[in-house]
Short mmCIF file of C-alpha atoms in Angstrom, two decimals:
data_model
loop_
_atom_site.label_atom_id
_atom_site.label_comp_id
_atom_site.label_asym_id
_atom_site.label_seq_id
_atom_site.Cartn_x
_atom_site.Cartn_y
_atom_site.Cartn_z
CA UNK X 640 135.46 72.58 17.17
CA UNK X 641 131.90 73.60 17.99
CA UNK X 642 130.29 76.96 18.68
CA UNK X 643 126.92 77.67 20.27
CA UNK X 644 125.55 78.25 16.78
CA UNK X 645 126.82 74.87 15.58
CA UNK X 646 125.40 73.13 18.64
CA UNK X 647 122.07 74.80 18.09
CA UNK X 648 122.10 73.76 14.43
CA UNK X 649 122.87 70.18 15.49
CA UNK X 650 119.98 70.18 17.96
CA UNK X 651 117.64 71.58 15.32
CA UNK X 652 118.61 68.67 13.07
CA UNK X 653 118.03 66.13 15.83
CA UNK X 654 114.60 67.59 16.62
CA UNK X 655 113.67 67.39 12.94
CA UNK X 656 114.67 63.72 12.92
CA UNK X 657 112.76 62.72 16.06
CA UNK X 658 109.65 64.81 15.37
CA UNK X 659 106.46 63.40 13.91
CA UNK X 660 105.93 64.14 10.22
CA UNK X 661 103.20 66.53 9.11
CA UNK X 662 101.46 63.66 7.33
CA UNK X 663 101.39 61.45 10.42
CA UNK X 664 100.21 64.36 12.55
CA UNK X 665 97.29 64.82 10.15
CA UNK X 666 96.64 61.06 10.28
CA UNK X 667 96.49 61.21 14.08
CA UNK X 668 93.99 64.06 13.91
CA UNK X 669 91.88 62.07 11.44
CA UNK X 670 91.93 59.02 13.72
CA UNK X 671 90.76 60.70 16.91
CA UNK X 672 88.10 62.71 15.07
CA UNK X 673 86.78 59.52 13.48
CA UNK X 674 86.71 57.80 16.89
CA UNK X 675 84.83 60.74 18.41
CA UNK X 676 82.25 60.82 15.63
CA UNK X 677 81.68 57.06 15.86
CA UNK X 678 81.26 57.14 19.65
CA UNK X 679 78.83 60.05 19.34
CA UNK X 680 76.65 58.09 16.90
CA UNK X 681 76.78 54.94 19.00
CA UNK X 682 75.73 56.61 22.26
CA UNK X 683 72.52 58.61 21.79
CA UNK X 684 71.99 58.54 25.59
CA UNK X 685 75.18 60.52 26.21
CA UNK X 686 76.84 63.64 24.87
CA UNK X 687 80.53 62.83 24.39
CA UNK X 688 83.58 64.57 22.96
CA UNK X 689 87.01 63.10 22.14
CA UNK X 690 90.08 65.34 22.02
CA UNK X 691 93.87 65.05 22.35
CA UNK X 692 95.92 65.81 25.40
CA UNK X 693 99.59 65.32 26.24
CA UNK X 694 102.40 65.56 23.71
CA UNK X 695 100.22 65.62 20.59
CA UNK X 696 98.27 68.58 21.89
CA UNK X 697 101.41 70.33 23.20
CA UNK X 698 103.52 69.83 20.07
CA UNK X 699 106.17 67.82 21.92
CA UNK X 700 105.59 64.33 20.53
CA UNK X 701 108.64 62.30 19.52
CA UNK X 702 109.00 59.06 17.60
CA UNK X 703 110.37 55.97 19.38
CA UNK X 704 114.16 55.84 19.44
CA UNK X 705 114.07 52.61 17.42
CA UNK X 706 113.25 54.83 14.45
CA UNK X 707 109.77 53.38 13.85
CA UNK X 708 106.69 55.51 13.27
CA UNK X 709 104.80 54.14 16.26
CA UNK X 710 103.28 56.82 18.49
CA UNK X 711 101.17 56.99 21.64
CA UNK X 712 98.12 59.14 20.98
CA UNK X 713 96.74 60.41 24.31
CA UNK X 714 93.02 61.17 24.18
CA UNK X 715 90.28 62.27 26.56
CA UNK X 716 86.81 60.77 26.13
CA UNK X 717 84.75 63.43 27.89
CA UNK X 718 81.10 62.94 28.86
CA UNK X 719 79.10 66.16 29.13
CA UNK X 720 77.95 65.13 32.62
CA UNK X 721 78.27 62.19 34.99
CA UNK X 722 74.94 60.58 33.99
CA UNK X 723 74.79 58.91 37.45
CA UNK X 724 77.67 56.65 36.45
CA UNK X 725 80.28 55.60 39.00
CA UNK X 726 83.92 55.81 37.93
CA UNK X 727 84.03 52.03 37.49
CA UNK X 728 80.81 51.97 35.45
CA UNK X 729 82.01 54.77 33.21
CA UNK X 730 85.39 53.21 32.55
CA UNK X 731 84.57 49.50 32.45
CA UNK X 732 80.89 49.24 31.50
CA UNK X 733 80.53 52.14 29.05
CA UNK X 734 83.86 53.23 27.54
CA UNK X 735 85.62 49.85 27.30
CA UNK X 736 82.82 48.14 25.30
CA UNK X 737 82.73 51.11 22.92
CA UNK X 738 86.47 50.84 22.26
CA UNK X 739 86.16 47.08 21.75
CA UNK X 740 83.40 47.50 19.19
CA UNK X 741 84.99 50.39 17.29
CA UNK X 742 87.55 48.34 15.36
CA UNK X 743 89.43 45.08 15.56
CA UNK X 744 92.09 45.36 18.23
CA UNK X 745 95.57 43.87 18.35
CA UNK X 746 95.03 41.63 21.33
CA UNK X 747 93.19 42.68 24.46
CA UNK X 748 92.59 46.27 25.50
CA UNK X 749 94.97 46.98 28.39
CA UNK X 750 93.75 48.76 31.48
CA UNK X 751 96.06 51.38 32.94
CA UNK X 752 95.42 53.36 36.09
CA UNK X 753 93.58 56.22 34.39
CA UNK X 754 93.03 55.07 30.83
CA UNK X 755 92.57 52.25 28.35
CA UNK X 756 95.55 51.39 26.14
CA UNK X 757 94.24 50.34 22.72
CA UNK X 758 95.98 49.13 19.57
CA UNK X 759 93.85 48.75 16.43
CA UNK X 760 94.93 46.51 13.56
CA UNK X 761 94.13 49.04 10.83
CA UNK X 762 95.79 51.97 12.63
CA UNK X 763 99.43 50.85 12.30
CA UNK X 764 101.21 54.02 13.38
CA UNK X 765 99.41 54.78 16.63
CA UNK X 766 98.60 53.33 20.03
CA UNK X 767 95.77 55.11 21.80
CA UNK X 768 95.64 55.86 25.53
CA UNK X 769 92.05 56.93 26.15
CA UNK X 770 91.04 58.51 29.46
CA UNK X 771 87.32 58.36 30.38
CA UNK X 772 86.20 61.64 31.95
CA UNK X 773 83.15 63.71 32.86
CA UNK X 774 82.75 67.48 32.69
CA UNK X 775 82.50 69.14 36.09
CA UNK X 776 82.42 72.89 36.86
CA UNK X 777 84.94 74.13 34.26
CA UNK X 778 87.21 71.12 34.83
CA UNK X 779 86.91 67.40 34.28
CA UNK X 780 86.89 64.39 36.56
CA UNK X 781 88.85 61.43 35.22
CA UNK X 782 88.62 57.80 36.26
CA UNK X 783 91.33 56.56 38.60
CA UNK X 784 91.87 52.87 39.37
CA UNK X 785 93.67 52.06 42.61
CA UNK X 786 95.21 48.74 41.63
CA UNK X 787 96.25 47.82 45.18
CA UNK X 788 92.70 48.06 46.54
CA UNK X 789 91.00 47.42 43.18
CA UNK X 790 88.78 50.47 43.64
CA UNK X 791 87.71 53.19 41.24
CA UNK X 792 87.17 56.87 41.89
CA UNK X 793 86.98 60.22 40.12
CA UNK X 794 89.85 62.71 40.45
CA UNK X 795 90.00 66.26 39.11
CA UNK X 796 92.07 67.36 36.12
CA UNK X 797 92.17 70.05 33.43
CA UNK X 798 94.02 68.99 30.25
CA UNK X 799 92.53 71.77 28.10
CA UNK X 800 93.54 74.34 30.71
CA UNK X 801 97.05 72.89 30.82
CA UNK X 802 97.38 73.28 27.05
CA UNK X 803 96.27 76.93 27.32
CA UNK X 804 98.77 77.55 30.13
CA UNK X 805 101.59 75.91 28.16
CA UNK X 806 100.89 78.06 25.13
CA UNK X 807 100.87 81.22 27.20
CA UNK X 808 104.32 80.34 28.57
CA UNK X 809 105.73 80.59 25.03
CA UNK X 810 103.18 82.97 23.54
CA UNK X 811 105.56 85.84 22.71
CA UNK X 812 108.09 83.59 20.98
CA UNK X 813 105.32 81.66 19.21
CA UNK X 814 103.91 84.85 17.70
CA UNK X 815 107.35 85.93 16.46
CA UNK X 816 107.94 82.52 14.84
CA UNK X 817 104.46 82.53 13.30
CA UNK X 818 105.02 85.98 11.82
CA UNK X 819 108.33 84.88 10.32
CA UNK X 820 106.77 81.70 8.97
CA UNK X 821 104.03 83.74 7.29
CA UNK X 822 106.63 86.06 5.72
CA UNK X 823 108.62 83.10 4.42
CA UNK X 824 105.49 81.44 2.99
CA UNK X 825 103.51 84.48 1.89
CA UNK X 826 102.76 82.87 -1.46
CA UNK X 827 100.70 80.26 0.43
CA UNK X 828 99.14 82.57 3.03
CA UNK X 829 96.94 85.30 1.59
CA UNK X 830 94.60 86.31 4.42
CA UNK X 831 94.07 86.27 8.17
CA UNK X 832 91.84 83.22 7.84
CA UNK X 833 94.78 81.29 6.37
CA UNK X 834 96.94 82.28 9.35
CA UNK X 835 94.29 81.12 11.81
CA UNK X 836 94.08 77.75 10.02
CA UNK X 837 97.83 77.19 10.26
CA UNK X 838 98.57 74.11 12.32
CA UNK X 839 101.11 74.66 15.04
CA UNK X 840 103.46 71.95 13.84
CA UNK X 841 104.47 74.41 11.12
CA UNK X 842 106.19 76.65 13.67
CA UNK X 843 107.53 75.08 16.85
CA UNK X 844 109.12 77.21 19.56
CA UNK X 845 112.51 76.55 21.20
CA UNK X 846 110.60 75.40 24.30
CA UNK X 847 108.80 72.64 22.42
CA UNK X 848 112.01 71.57 20.68
CA UNK X 849 113.99 71.53 23.93
CA UNK X 850 111.33 69.34 25.55
CA UNK X 851 111.51 66.95 22.60
CA UNK X 852 115.29 66.67 23.01
CA UNK X 853 114.98 66.12 26.76
CA UNK X 854 112.36 63.41 26.29
CA UNK X 855 114.56 61.61 23.77
CA UNK X 856 117.59 61.89 26.08
CA UNK X 857 115.46 60.46 28.91
CA UNK X 858 114.20 57.59 26.74
CA UNK X 859 117.75 56.58 25.85
CA UNK X 860 119.02 56.83 29.42
CA UNK X 861 116.13 54.77 30.80
CA UNK X 862 115.61 52.33 27.94
CA UNK X 863 116.35 49.38 30.27
CA UNK X 864 114.42 50.77 33.24
CA UNK X 865 112.58 48.03 35.11
CA UNK X 866 111.91 49.92 38.36
CA UNK X 867 109.63 52.74 37.15
CA UNK X 868 112.38 55.32 37.63
CA UNK X 869 111.99 56.91 34.21
CA UNK X 870 111.03 60.62 34.58
CA UNK X 871 107.45 61.24 33.45
CA UNK X 872 106.82 63.64 30.59
CA UNK X 873 104.32 65.85 32.44
CA UNK X 874 106.92 66.78 35.07
CA UNK X 875 109.59 67.47 32.45
CA UNK X 876 107.14 69.59 30.45
CA UNK X 877 105.84 71.53 33.46
CA UNK X 878 109.28 72.40 34.85
CA UNK X 879 110.55 73.33 31.38
CA UNK X 880 107.58 75.61 30.67
CA UNK X 881 107.79 77.23 34.11
CA UNK X 882 111.47 78.07 33.56
CA UNK X 883 111.24 79.13 29.92
CA UNK X 884 111.85 82.84 29.39
CA UNK X 885 111.12 83.10 25.65
CA UNK X 886 114.70 82.29 24.60
CA UNK X 887 115.06 82.31 20.82
CA UNK X 888 117.11 79.12 20.35
CA UNK X 889 117.24 75.55 21.60
CA UNK X 890 120.66 75.72 23.27
CA UNK X 891 119.83 78.70 25.49
CA UNK X 892 116.48 77.13 26.32
CA UNK X 893 118.18 73.90 27.39
CA UNK X 894 120.57 75.90 29.56
CA UNK X 895 117.68 77.73 31.20
CA UNK X 896 115.85 74.48 31.94
CA UNK X 897 118.72 72.22 32.96
CA UNK X 898 120.52 74.80 35.10
CA UNK X 899 117.33 75.78 36.91
CA UNK X 900 115.44 72.48 37.24
CA UNK X 901 116.86 71.19 40.52
CA UNK X 902 116.51 74.57 42.23
CA UNK X 903 112.92 74.74 40.99
CA UNK X 904 112.16 71.31 42.45
CA UNK X 905 113.75 72.09 45.81
CA UNK X 906 112.11 75.51 46.11
CA UNK X 907 108.65 73.98 45.65
CA UNK X 908 109.00 71.43 48.44
CA UNK X 909 106.63 71.85 51.40
CA UNK X 910 107.46 70.29 54.76
CA UNK X 911 109.91 67.93 53.10
CA UNK X 912 107.45 66.78 50.41
CA UNK X 913 107.67 67.30 46.67
CA UNK X 914 105.06 69.47 44.99
CA UNK X 915 104.97 70.13 41.27
CA UNK X 916 101.41 71.27 40.92
CA UNK X 917 99.29 71.38 37.81
CA UNK X 918 99.35 75.15 37.11
CA UNK X 919 95.97 74.96 35.36
CA UNK X 920 93.96 73.10 37.99
CA UNK X 921 92.49 74.92 40.98
CA UNK X 922 89.31 72.90 41.41
CA UNK X 923 89.41 71.55 44.93
CA UNK X 924 92.47 69.56 45.96
CA UNK X 925 95.61 70.51 44.03
CA UNK X 926 96.78 68.07 41.35
CA UNK X 927 100.38 67.27 42.31
CA UNK X 928 102.33 65.73 39.43
CA UNK X 929 105.09 64.70 41.85
CA UNK X 930 102.85 62.86 44.31
CA UNK X 931 104.56 59.54 43.48
CA UNK X 932 107.94 61.04 44.39
CA UNK X 933 106.75 61.30 47.98
CA UNK X 934 105.80 57.62 47.99
CA UNK X 935 108.93 56.57 46.07
CA UNK X 936 111.82 58.99 46.83
CA UNK X 937 114.08 57.04 44.47
CA UNK X 938 112.05 58.46 41.57
CA UNK X 939 112.87 62.01 42.66
CA UNK X 940 116.55 61.11 42.94
CA UNK X 941 116.41 59.44 39.54
CA UNK X 942 114.98 62.62 38.04
CA UNK X 943 117.78 64.69 39.53
CA UNK X 944 120.40 62.21 38.29
CA UNK X 945 118.92 62.45 34.81
CA UNK X 946 119.11 66.26 34.94
CA UNK X 947 122.82 66.03 35.77
CA UNK X 948 123.40 63.60 32.91
CA UNK X 949 121.50 65.82 30.48
CA UNK X 950 123.58 68.84 31.53
CA UNK X 951 126.76 66.88 30.91
CA UNK X 952 125.58 65.60 27.52
CA UNK X 953 123.82 68.66 26.11
CA UNK X 954 125.18 71.94 27.53
CA UNK X 955 128.56 71.25 29.17
CA UNK X 956 131.43 73.53 28.13
CA UNK X 957 133.48 70.54 26.99
CA UNK X 958 131.17 70.18 23.97
CA UNK X 959 132.84 73.19 22.36
CA UNK X 960 136.11 71.25 22.09
CA UNK X 961 134.58 68.13 20.53
CA UNK X 962 135.63 66.96 17.09
CA UNK X 963 133.02 65.76 14.61
CA UNK X 964 133.77 62.13 15.54
CA UNK X 965 133.61 62.77 19.29
CA UNK X 966 130.32 64.61 18.91
CA UNK X 967 128.89 61.85 16.76
CA UNK X 968 129.77 59.30 19.44
CA UNK X 969 128.24 61.50 22.13
CA UNK X 970 124.99 61.93 20.19
CA UNK X 971 124.84 58.19 19.54
CA UNK X 972 124.93 57.55 23.30
CA UNK X 973 122.52 60.33 24.29
CA UNK X 974 120.06 60.45 21.38
CA UNK X 975 120.24 56.96 19.90
CA UNK X 976 122.11 55.23 17.11
CA UNK X 977 119.38 55.64 14.47
CA UNK X 978 119.14 59.41 14.95
CA UNK X 979 122.92 59.81 15.16
CA UNK X 980 123.38 57.96 11.87
CA UNK X 981 120.74 59.92 9.97
CA UNK X 982 121.82 63.33 11.26
CA UNK X 983 125.54 62.89 10.68
CA UNK X 984 125.05 61.19 7.32
CA UNK X 985 123.03 64.19 6.18
CA UNK X 986 125.70 66.56 7.51
CA UNK X 987 128.45 64.68 5.65
CA UNK X 988 126.45 64.73 2.43
CA UNK X 989 125.83 68.47 2.74
CA UNK X 990 129.53 69.04 3.35
CA UNK X 991 130.51 66.89 0.39
CA UNK X 992 128.12 68.77 -1.87
CA UNK X 993 129.32 72.15 -0.58
CA UNK X 994 132.95 71.24 -1.31
CA UNK X 995 132.00 69.94 -4.77
CA UNK X 996 130.29 73.26 -5.51
CA UNK X 997 133.27 75.11 -3.94
CA UNK X 998 131.11 76.91 -1.39
CA UNK X 999 133.13 75.57 1.56
CA UNK X 1000 136.06 77.71 2.70
CA UNK X 1001 138.73 77.53 5.37
CA UNK X 1002 138.85 80.02 8.23
CA UNK X 1003 142.62 80.50 8.80
CA UNK X 1004 142.09 81.83 12.32
CA UNK X 1005 140.23 78.76 13.61
CA UNK X 1006 141.04 76.08 11.03
CA UNK X 1007 137.33 75.34 10.63
CA UNK X 1008 135.45 74.80 7.38
CA UNK X 1009 132.34 76.78 6.56
CA UNK X 1010 130.73 78.97 3.92
CA UNK X 1011 131.98 82.05 5.80
CA UNK X 1012 135.70 81.22 5.58
CA UNK X 1013 138.14 83.03 3.32
CA UNK X 1014 140.24 80.30 1.65
CA UNK X 1015 138.42 78.16 -0.95
CA UNK X 1016 138.65 74.40 -0.52
CA UNK X 1017 139.58 72.53 -3.70
CA UNK X 1018 137.44 69.74 -5.03
CA UNK X 1019 138.48 66.26 -3.89
CA UNK X 1020 138.20 63.67 -6.66
CA UNK X 1021 139.30 60.77 -4.42
CA UNK X 1022 141.68 59.41 -7.09
#
């Protein structure tokens, strides 16, 4: 039998398993800073900065469900001005050669619509998606390649503003968690400067953790997707952050997001078209994250079908009646076999140790085992 507290504990364990390690996070930071410094030295004609965007910057990165430490590191390569470069010149004639010269690549650099996908031989844990961009009136203009017409253009965006907006959506809860973290680690934190240096991966909010769970659930559901129906992370993240109301646990946050997502989508339609706008970009034409839904309605329907599946797998009332074995099977199907094995193996080992130390007790009212029961459980020697 499960309670909300047990479900929340289970989700906390899953998030811990699918999250990037502190060491790899630091490695990622080292890699993009090294790339930025190298590009700056190699281009005296231009003033350029390299910084993260996407899941690394938002604290919502997850490892691949195969269990490997192989992450996509999304970066912006921002030029201080346009330098009279067309979008094609910036992307293909300036940025691409720099990335090719930086280090030995694993095969060819792959062009995507708005970025270059790069894999370097001596950076084994990361793939880099690098977006060329130019600064423009408090925003940036990024390169956009229309593959059908084989044309290039600049379009507006604001990744730094999006990060600021995202943080504000969880600011109250983040401060509470930070304060608690500082209390729990006061022997390591002696002054305000130490607090300001704290990296955010030390204290994730329920919003960030819920998004990580949803992204993993999506990856499992669409692992065989060949029709580009897999929900994109920016839409998941935007809807989740818009709906978040500073809940203090993962389960309630998932309920808030999953129960409100479809209504949010429908309420933001205009004249029968989908609009999930970038809340941080107001420079000229609105940046609509759901623009492809209007061209391919099956993607919108796929998103809604995924929401229904996630509700059924993660917050449905039937979960409270699951046995340990039934829950393990459910998690295997929704979160992946590798994660299911590691999480439930750790749970079994903790339970075995607790019984051996006679900390586990039986609750006669519910028949459940926990440290809060009243009847001690005898050691089992497995004779």
